N, CA, C and O atoms as a MOPAC input file, in Angstrom:
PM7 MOZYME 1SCF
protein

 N     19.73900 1   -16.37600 1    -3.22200 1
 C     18.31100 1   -16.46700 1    -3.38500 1
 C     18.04700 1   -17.11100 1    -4.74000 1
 O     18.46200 1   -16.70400 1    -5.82600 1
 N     17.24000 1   -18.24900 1    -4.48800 1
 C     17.14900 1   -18.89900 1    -6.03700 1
 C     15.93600 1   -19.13200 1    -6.41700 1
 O     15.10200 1   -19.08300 1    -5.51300 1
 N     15.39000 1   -19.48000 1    -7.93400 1
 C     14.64300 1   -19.45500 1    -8.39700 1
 C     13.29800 1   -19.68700 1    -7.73200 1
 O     12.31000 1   -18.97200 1    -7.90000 1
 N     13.38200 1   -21.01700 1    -6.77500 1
 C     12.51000 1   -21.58800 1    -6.09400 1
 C     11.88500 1   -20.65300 1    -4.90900 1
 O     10.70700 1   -20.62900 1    -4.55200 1
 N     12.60100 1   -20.15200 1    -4.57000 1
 C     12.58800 1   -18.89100 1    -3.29300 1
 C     11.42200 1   -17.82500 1    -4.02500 1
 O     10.21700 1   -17.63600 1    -3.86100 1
 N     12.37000 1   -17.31000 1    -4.82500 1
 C     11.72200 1   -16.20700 1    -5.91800 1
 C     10.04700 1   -16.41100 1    -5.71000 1
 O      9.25900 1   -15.66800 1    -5.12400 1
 N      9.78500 1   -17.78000 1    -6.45500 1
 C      8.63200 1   -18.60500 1    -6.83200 1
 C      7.71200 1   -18.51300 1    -5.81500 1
 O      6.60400 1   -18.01900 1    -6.01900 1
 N      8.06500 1   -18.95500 1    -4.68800 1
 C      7.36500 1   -19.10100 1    -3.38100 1
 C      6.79900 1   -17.60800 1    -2.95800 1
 O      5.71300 1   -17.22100 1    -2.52700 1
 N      7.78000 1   -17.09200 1    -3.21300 1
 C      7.42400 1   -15.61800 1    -2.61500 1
 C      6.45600 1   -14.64200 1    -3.35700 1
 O      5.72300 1   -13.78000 1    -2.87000 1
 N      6.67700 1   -15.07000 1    -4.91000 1
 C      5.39300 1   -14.74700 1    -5.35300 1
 C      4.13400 1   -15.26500 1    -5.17700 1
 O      3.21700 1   -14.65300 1    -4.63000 1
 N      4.04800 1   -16.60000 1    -5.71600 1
 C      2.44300 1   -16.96500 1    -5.13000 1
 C      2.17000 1   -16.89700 1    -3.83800 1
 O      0.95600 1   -16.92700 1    -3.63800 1
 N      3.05100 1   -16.78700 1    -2.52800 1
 C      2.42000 1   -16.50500 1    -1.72400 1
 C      1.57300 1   -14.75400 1    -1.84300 1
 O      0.39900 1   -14.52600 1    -1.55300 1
 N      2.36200 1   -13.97400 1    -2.23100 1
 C      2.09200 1   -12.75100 1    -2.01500 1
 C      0.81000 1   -12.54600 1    -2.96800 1
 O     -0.01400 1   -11.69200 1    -2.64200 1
 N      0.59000 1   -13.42500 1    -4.31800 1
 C     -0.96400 1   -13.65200 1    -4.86600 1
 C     -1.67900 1   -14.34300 1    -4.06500 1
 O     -2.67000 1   -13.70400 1    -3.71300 1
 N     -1.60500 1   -15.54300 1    -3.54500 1
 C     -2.37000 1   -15.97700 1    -2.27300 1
 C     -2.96100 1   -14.75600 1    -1.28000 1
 O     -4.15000 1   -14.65800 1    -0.97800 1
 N     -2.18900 1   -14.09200 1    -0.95500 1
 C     -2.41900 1   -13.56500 1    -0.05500 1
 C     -3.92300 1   -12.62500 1    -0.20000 1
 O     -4.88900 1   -12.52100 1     0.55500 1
 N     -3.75700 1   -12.31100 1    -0.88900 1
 C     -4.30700 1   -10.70600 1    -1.68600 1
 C     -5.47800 1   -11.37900 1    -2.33400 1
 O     -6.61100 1   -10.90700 1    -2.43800 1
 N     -4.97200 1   -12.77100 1    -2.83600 1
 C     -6.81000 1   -13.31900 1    -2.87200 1
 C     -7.29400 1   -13.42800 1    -1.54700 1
 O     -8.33200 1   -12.81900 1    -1.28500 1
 N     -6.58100 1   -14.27300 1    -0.41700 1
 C     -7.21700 1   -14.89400 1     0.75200 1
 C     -7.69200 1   -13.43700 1     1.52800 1
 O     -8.89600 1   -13.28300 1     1.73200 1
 N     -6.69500 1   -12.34000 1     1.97000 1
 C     -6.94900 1   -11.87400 1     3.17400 1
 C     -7.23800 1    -9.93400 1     1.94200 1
 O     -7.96700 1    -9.00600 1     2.29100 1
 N     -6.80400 1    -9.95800 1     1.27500 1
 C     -7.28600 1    -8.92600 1     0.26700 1
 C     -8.67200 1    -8.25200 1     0.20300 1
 O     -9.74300 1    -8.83300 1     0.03000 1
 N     -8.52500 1    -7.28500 1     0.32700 1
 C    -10.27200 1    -6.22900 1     0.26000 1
 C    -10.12900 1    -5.42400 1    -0.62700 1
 O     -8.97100 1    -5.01300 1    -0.70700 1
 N    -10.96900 1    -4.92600 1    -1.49400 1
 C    -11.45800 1    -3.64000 1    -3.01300 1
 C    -10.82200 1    -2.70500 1    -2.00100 1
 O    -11.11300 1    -2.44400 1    -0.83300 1
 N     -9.65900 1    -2.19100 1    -2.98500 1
 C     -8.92700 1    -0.89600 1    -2.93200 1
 C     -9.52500 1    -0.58300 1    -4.59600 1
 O     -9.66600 1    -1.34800 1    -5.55000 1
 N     -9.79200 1     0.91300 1    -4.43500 1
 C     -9.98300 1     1.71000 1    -5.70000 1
 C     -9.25100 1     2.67900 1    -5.52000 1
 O     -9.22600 1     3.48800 1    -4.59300 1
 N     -8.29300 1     2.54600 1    -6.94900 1
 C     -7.16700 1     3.73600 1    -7.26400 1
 C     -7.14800 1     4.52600 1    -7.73200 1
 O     -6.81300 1     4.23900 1    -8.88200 1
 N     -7.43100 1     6.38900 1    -7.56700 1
 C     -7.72600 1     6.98600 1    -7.99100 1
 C     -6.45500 1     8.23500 1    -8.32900 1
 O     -6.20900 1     9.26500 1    -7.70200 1
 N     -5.74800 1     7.62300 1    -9.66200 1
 C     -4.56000 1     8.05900 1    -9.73400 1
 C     -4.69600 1     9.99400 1   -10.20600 1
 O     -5.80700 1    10.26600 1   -10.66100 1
 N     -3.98300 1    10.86900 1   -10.14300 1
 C     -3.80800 1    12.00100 1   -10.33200 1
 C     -4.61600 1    12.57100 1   -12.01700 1
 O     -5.43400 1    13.44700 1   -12.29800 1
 N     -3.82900 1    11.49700 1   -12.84900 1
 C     -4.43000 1    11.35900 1   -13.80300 1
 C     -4.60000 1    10.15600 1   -14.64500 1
 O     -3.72900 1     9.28700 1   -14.67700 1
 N     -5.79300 1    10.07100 1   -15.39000 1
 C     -6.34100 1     8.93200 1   -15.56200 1
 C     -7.64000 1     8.15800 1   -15.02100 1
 O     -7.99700 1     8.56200 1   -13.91400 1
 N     -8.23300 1     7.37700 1   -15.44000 1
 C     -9.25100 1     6.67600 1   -15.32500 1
 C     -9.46500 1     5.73100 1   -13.45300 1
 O     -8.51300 1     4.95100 1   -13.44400 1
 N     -9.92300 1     5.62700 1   -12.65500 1
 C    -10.05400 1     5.16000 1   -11.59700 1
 C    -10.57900 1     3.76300 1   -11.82800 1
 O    -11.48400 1     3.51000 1   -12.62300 1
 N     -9.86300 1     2.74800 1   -10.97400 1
 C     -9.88900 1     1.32000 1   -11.23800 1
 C     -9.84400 1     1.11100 1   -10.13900 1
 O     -9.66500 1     1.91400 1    -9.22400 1
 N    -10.13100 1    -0.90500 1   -10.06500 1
 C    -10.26400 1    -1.27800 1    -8.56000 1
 C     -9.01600 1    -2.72300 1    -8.48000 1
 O     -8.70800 1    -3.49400 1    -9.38900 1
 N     -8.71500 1    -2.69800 1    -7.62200 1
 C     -7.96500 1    -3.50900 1    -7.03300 1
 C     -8.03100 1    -4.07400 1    -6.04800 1
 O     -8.48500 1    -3.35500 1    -5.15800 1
 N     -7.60500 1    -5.83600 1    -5.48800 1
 C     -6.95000 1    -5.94000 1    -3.92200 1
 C     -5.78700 1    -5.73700 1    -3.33100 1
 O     -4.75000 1    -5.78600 1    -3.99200 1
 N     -5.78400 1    -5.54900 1    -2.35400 1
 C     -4.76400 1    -4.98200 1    -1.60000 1
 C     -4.86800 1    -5.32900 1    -0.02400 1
 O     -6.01100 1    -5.59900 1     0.34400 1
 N     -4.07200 1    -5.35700 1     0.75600 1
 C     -4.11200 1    -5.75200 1     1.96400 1
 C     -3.49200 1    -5.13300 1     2.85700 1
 O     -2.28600 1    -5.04400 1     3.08800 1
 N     -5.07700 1    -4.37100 1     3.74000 1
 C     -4.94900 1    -3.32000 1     4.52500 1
 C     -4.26600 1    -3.14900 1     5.88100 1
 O     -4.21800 1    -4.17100 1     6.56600 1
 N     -4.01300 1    -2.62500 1     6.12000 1
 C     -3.24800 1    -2.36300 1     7.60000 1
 C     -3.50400 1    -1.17700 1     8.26800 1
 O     -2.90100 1    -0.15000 1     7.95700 1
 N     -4.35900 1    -1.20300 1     9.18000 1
 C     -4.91600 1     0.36500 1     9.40500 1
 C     -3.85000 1     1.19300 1    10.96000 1
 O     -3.93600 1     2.28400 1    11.52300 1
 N     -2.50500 1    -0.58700 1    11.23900 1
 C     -1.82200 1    -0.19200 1    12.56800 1
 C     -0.48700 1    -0.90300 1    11.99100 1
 O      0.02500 1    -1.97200 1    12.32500 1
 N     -0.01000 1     0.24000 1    10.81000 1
 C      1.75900 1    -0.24300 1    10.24700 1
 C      2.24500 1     0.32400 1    11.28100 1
 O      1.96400 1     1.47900 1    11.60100 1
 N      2.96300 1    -0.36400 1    11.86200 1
 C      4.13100 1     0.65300 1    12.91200 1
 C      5.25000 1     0.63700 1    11.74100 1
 O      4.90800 1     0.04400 1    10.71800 1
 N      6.31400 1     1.11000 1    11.75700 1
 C      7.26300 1     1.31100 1    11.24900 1
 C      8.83200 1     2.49900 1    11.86800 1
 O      8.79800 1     3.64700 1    12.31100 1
 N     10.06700 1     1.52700 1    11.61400 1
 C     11.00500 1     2.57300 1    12.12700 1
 C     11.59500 1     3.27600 1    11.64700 1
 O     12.06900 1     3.05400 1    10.53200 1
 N     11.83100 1     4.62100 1    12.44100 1
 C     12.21400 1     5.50700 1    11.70900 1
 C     13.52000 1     5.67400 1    11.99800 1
 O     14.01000 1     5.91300 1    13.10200 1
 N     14.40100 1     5.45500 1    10.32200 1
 C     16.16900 1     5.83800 1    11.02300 1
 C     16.50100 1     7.22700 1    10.97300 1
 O     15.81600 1     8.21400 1    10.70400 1
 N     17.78900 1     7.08000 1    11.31500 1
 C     18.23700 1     8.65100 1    11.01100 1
 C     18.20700 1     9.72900 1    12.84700 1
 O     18.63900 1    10.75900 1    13.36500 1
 N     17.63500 1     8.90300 1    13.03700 1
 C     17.92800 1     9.68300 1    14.77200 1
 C     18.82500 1     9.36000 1    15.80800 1
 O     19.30200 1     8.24100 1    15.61700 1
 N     19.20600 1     9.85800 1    16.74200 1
 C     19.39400 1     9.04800 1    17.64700 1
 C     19.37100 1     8.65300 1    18.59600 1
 O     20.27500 1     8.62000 1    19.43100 1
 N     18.14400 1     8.20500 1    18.66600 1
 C     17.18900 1     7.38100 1    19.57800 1
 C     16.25800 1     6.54700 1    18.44800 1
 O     15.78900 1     7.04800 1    17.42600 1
 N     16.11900 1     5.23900 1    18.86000 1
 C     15.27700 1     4.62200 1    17.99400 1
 C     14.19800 1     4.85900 1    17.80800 1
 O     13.63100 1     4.36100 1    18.78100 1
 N     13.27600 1     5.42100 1    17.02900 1
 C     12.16700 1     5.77900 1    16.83100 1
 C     10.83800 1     5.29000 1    15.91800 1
 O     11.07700 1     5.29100 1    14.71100 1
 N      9.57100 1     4.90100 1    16.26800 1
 C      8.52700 1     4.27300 1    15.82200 1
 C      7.53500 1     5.17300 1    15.17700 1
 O      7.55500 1     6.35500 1    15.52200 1
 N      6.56700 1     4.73700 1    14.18500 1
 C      5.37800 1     5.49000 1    13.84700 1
 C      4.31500 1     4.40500 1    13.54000 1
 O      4.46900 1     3.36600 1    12.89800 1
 N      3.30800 1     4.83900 1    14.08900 1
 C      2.08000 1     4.45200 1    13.24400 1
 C      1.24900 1     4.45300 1    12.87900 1
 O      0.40300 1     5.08900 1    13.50700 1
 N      0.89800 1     3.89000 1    11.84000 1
 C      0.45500 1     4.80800 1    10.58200 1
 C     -0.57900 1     3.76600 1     9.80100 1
 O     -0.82100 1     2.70300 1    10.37200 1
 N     -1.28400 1     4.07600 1     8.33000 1
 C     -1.68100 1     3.11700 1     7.69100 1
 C     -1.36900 1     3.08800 1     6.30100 1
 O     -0.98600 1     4.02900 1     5.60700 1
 N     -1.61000 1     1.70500 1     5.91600 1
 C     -0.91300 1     1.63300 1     4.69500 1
 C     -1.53700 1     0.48500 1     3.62700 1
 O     -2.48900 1    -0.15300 1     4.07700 1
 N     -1.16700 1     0.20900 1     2.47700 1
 C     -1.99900 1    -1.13000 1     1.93700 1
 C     -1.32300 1    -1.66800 1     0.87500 1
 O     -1.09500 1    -1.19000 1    -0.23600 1
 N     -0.96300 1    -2.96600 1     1.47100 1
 C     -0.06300 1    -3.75000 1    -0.14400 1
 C     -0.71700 1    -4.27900 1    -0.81500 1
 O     -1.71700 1    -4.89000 1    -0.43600 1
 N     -0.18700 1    -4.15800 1    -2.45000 1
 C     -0.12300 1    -4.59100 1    -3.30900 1
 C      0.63800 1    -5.21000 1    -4.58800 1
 O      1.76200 1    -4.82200 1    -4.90700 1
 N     -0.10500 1    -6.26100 1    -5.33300 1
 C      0.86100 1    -6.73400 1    -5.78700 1
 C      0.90100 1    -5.83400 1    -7.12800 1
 O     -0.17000 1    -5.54500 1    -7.66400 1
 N      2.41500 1    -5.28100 1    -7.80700 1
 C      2.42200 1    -4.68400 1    -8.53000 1
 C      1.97600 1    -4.63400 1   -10.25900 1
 O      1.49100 1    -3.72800 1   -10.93600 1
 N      2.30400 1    -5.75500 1   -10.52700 1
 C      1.48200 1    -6.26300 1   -11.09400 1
 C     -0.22000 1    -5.98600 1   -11.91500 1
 O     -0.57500 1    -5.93200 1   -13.09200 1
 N     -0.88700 1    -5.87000 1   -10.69900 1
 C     -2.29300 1    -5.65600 1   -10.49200 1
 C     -2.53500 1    -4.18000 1   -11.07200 1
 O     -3.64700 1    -3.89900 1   -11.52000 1
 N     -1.43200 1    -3.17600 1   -11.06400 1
 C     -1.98100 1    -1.67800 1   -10.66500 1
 C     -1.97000 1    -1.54500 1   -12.44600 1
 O     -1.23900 1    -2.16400 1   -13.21900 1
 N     -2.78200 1    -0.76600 1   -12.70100 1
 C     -3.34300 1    -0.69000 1   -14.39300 1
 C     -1.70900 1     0.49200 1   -14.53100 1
 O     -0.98500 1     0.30200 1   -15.50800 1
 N     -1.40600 1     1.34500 1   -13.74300 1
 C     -0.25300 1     2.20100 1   -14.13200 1
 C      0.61600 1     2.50300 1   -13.13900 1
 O      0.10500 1     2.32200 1   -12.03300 1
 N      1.85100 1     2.93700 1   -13.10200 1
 C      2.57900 1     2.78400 1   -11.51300 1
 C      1.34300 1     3.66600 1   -10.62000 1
 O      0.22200 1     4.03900 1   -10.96800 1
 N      1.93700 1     3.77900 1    -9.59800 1
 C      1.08500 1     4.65700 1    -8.56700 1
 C      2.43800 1     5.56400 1    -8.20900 1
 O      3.63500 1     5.27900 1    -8.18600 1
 N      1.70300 1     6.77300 1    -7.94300 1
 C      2.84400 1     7.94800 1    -7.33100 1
 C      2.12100 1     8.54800 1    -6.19700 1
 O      0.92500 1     8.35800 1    -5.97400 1
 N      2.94000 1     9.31000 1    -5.46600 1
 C      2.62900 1     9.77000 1    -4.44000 1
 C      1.50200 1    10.97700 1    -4.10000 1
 O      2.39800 1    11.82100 1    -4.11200 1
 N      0.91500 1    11.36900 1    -3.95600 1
 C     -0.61500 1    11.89100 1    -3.94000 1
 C     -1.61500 1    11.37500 1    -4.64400 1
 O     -2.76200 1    11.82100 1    -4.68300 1
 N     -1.07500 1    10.15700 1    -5.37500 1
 C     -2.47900 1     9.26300 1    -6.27100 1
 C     -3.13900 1     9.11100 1    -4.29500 1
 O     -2.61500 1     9.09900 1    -3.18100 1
 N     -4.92900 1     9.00200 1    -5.04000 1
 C     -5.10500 1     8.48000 1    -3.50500 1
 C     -6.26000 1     7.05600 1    -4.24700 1
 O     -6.72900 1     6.61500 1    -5.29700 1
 N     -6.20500 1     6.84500 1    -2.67400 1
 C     -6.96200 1     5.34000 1    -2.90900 1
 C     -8.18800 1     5.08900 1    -2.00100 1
 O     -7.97500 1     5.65900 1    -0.93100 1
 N     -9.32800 1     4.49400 1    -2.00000 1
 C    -10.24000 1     4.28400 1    -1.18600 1
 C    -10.39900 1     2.60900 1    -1.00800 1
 O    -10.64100 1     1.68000 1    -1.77900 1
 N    -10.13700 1     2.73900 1     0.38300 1
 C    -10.64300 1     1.30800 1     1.40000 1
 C    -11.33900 1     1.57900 1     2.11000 1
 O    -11.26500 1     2.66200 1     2.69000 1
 N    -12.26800 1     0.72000 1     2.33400 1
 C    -12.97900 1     0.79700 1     3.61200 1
 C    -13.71500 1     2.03100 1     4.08800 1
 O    -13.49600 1     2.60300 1     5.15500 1
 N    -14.93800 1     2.50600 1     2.85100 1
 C    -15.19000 1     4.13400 1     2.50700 1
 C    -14.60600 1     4.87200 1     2.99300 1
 O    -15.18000 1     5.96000 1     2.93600 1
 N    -13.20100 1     4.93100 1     3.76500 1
 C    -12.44300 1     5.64200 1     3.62300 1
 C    -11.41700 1     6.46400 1     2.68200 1
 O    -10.58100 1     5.67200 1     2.24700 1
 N    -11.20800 1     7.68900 1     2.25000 1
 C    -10.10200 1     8.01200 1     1.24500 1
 C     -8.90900 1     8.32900 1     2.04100 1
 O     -8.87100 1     8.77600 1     3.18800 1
 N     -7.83400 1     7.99300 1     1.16900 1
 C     -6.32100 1     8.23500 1     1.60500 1
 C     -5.32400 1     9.06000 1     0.21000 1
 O     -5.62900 1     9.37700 1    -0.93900 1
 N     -4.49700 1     9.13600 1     0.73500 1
 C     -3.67400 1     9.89900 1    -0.24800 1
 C     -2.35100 1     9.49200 1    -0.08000 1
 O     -1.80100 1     9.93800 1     0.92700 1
 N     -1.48100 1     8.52000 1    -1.04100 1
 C     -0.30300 1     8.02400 1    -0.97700 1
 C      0.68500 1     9.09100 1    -0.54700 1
 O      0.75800 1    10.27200 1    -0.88600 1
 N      1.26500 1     8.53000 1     0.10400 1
 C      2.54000 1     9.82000 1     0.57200 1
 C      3.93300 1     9.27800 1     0.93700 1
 O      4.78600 1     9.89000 1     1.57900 1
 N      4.07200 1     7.55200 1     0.23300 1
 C      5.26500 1     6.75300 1     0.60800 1
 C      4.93600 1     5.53500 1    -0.68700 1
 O      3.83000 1     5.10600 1    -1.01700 1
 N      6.07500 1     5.22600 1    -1.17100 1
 C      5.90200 1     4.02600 1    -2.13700 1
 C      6.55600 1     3.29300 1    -1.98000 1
 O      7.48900 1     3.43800 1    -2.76900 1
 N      6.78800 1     1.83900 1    -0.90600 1
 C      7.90600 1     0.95800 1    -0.52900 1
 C      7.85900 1    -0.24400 1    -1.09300 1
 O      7.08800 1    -1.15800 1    -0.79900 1
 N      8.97700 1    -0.23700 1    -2.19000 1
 C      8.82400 1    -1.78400 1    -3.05700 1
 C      9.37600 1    -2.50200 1    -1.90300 1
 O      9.82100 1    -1.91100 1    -0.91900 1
 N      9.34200 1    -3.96600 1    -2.04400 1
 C      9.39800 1    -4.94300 1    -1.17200 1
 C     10.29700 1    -5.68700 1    -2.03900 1
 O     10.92700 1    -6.64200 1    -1.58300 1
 N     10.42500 1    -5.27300 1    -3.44100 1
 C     11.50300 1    -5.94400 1    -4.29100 1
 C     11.32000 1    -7.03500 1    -4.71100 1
 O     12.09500 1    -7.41600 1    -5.58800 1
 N     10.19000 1    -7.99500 1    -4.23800 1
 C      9.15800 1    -9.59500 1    -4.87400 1
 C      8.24300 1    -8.91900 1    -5.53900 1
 O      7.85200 1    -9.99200 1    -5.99600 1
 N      7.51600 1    -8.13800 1    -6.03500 1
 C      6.54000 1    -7.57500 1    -6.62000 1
 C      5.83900 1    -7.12500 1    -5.71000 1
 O      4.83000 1    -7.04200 1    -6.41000 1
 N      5.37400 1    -6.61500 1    -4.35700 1
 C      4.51600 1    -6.15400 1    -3.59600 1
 C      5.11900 1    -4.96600 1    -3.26600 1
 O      6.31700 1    -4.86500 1    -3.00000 1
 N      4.23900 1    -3.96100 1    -3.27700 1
 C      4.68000 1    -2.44600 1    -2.62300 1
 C      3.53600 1    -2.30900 1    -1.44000 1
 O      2.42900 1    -2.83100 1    -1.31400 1
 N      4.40800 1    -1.22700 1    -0.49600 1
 C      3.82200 1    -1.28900 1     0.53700 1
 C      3.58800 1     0.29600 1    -0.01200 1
 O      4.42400 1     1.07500 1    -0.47000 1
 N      1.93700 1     0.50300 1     0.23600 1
 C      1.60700 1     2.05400 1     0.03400 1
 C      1.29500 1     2.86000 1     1.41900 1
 O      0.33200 1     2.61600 1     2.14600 1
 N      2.06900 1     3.64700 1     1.60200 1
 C      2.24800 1     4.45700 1     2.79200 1
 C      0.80500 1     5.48300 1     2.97900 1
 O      0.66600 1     6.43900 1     2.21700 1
 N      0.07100 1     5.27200 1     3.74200 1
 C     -1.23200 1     6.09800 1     3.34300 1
 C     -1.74500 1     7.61700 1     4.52300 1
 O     -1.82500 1     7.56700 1     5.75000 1
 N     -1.94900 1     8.54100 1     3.84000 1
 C     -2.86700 1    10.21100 1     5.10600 1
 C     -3.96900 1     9.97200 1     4.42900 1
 O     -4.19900 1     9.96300 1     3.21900 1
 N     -4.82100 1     9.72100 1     5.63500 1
 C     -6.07100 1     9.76100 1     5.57100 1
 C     -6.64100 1    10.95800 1     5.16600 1
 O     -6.04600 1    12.01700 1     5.36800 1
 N     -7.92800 1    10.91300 1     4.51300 1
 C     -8.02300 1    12.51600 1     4.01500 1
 C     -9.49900 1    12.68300 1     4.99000 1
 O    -10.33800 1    11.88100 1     5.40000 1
 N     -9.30900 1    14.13100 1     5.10300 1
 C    -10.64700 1    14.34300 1     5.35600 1
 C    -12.22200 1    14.66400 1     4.26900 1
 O    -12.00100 1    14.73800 1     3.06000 1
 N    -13.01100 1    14.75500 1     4.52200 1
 C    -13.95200 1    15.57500 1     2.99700 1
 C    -13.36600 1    16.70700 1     2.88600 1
 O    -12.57000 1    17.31000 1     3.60500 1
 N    -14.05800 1    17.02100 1     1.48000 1
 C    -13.24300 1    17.90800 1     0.80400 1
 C    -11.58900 1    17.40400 1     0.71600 1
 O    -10.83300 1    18.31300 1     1.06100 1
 N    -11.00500 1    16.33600 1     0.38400 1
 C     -9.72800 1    15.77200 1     0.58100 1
 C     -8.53200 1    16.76300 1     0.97100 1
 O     -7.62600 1    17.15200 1     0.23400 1
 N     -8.75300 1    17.06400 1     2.28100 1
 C     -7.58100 1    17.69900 1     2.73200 1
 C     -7.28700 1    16.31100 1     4.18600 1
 O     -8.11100 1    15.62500 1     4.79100 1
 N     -5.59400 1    16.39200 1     4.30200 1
 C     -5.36700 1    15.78500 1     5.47300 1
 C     -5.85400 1    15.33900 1     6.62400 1
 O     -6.27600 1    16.40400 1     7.07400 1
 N     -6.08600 1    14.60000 1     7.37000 1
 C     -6.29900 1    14.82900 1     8.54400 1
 C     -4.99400 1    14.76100 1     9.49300 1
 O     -5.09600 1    14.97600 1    10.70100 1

């Protein structure tokens, strides 16, 4: 994998997040709440190893480029898209600078749904 690769894969992944990107606001555990883009997915399927039988979930989630986030993000930081709130519960670097944030929807009063 070489420099040029690298390259590509970043500005696409800033492209992206300008072009197809919507206001995520991050409302980390502690600290000040900020806004960001991010690019939503409200139907991640994803597989699950470790069984045996191949197995699917799906779920929602929202990337970003890392970069962007004022401080890492951890897992119960939650975030609001789409006046919806969520509550991180997965942090998947992608290893180009984009993490994929694994998201539980909350209900009011922010408990699970």
């Amino acid at each position: 994998m070489g420099w040029l690769y690298l390259t590509e894969r970043v500005l696409a992944a800033a492209t992206s997040a300008g072009a197809f990107g919507e206001v995520v606001t991050v409302h980390p555990l502690e600290g000040d709440s900020y806004v960001i883009r991010g690019i939503f997915d409200d139907d991640h399927r994803e597989l699950l190893e470790g069984a045996d039988t191949p197995l699917s979930t799906t779920g929602t989630k929202v990337s970003v480029r890392a970069s962007d986030l004022a401080a890492e993000v951890e897992v119960d930081d939650e975030l609001e898209v789409r006046e919806r709130r969520f509550a991180v519960v997965d942090i998947q670097p992608d290893g180009q600078g984009t993490l994929d944030l694994i998201l539980n929807e909350l209900r009011a009063g922010g408990d699970p749904s």
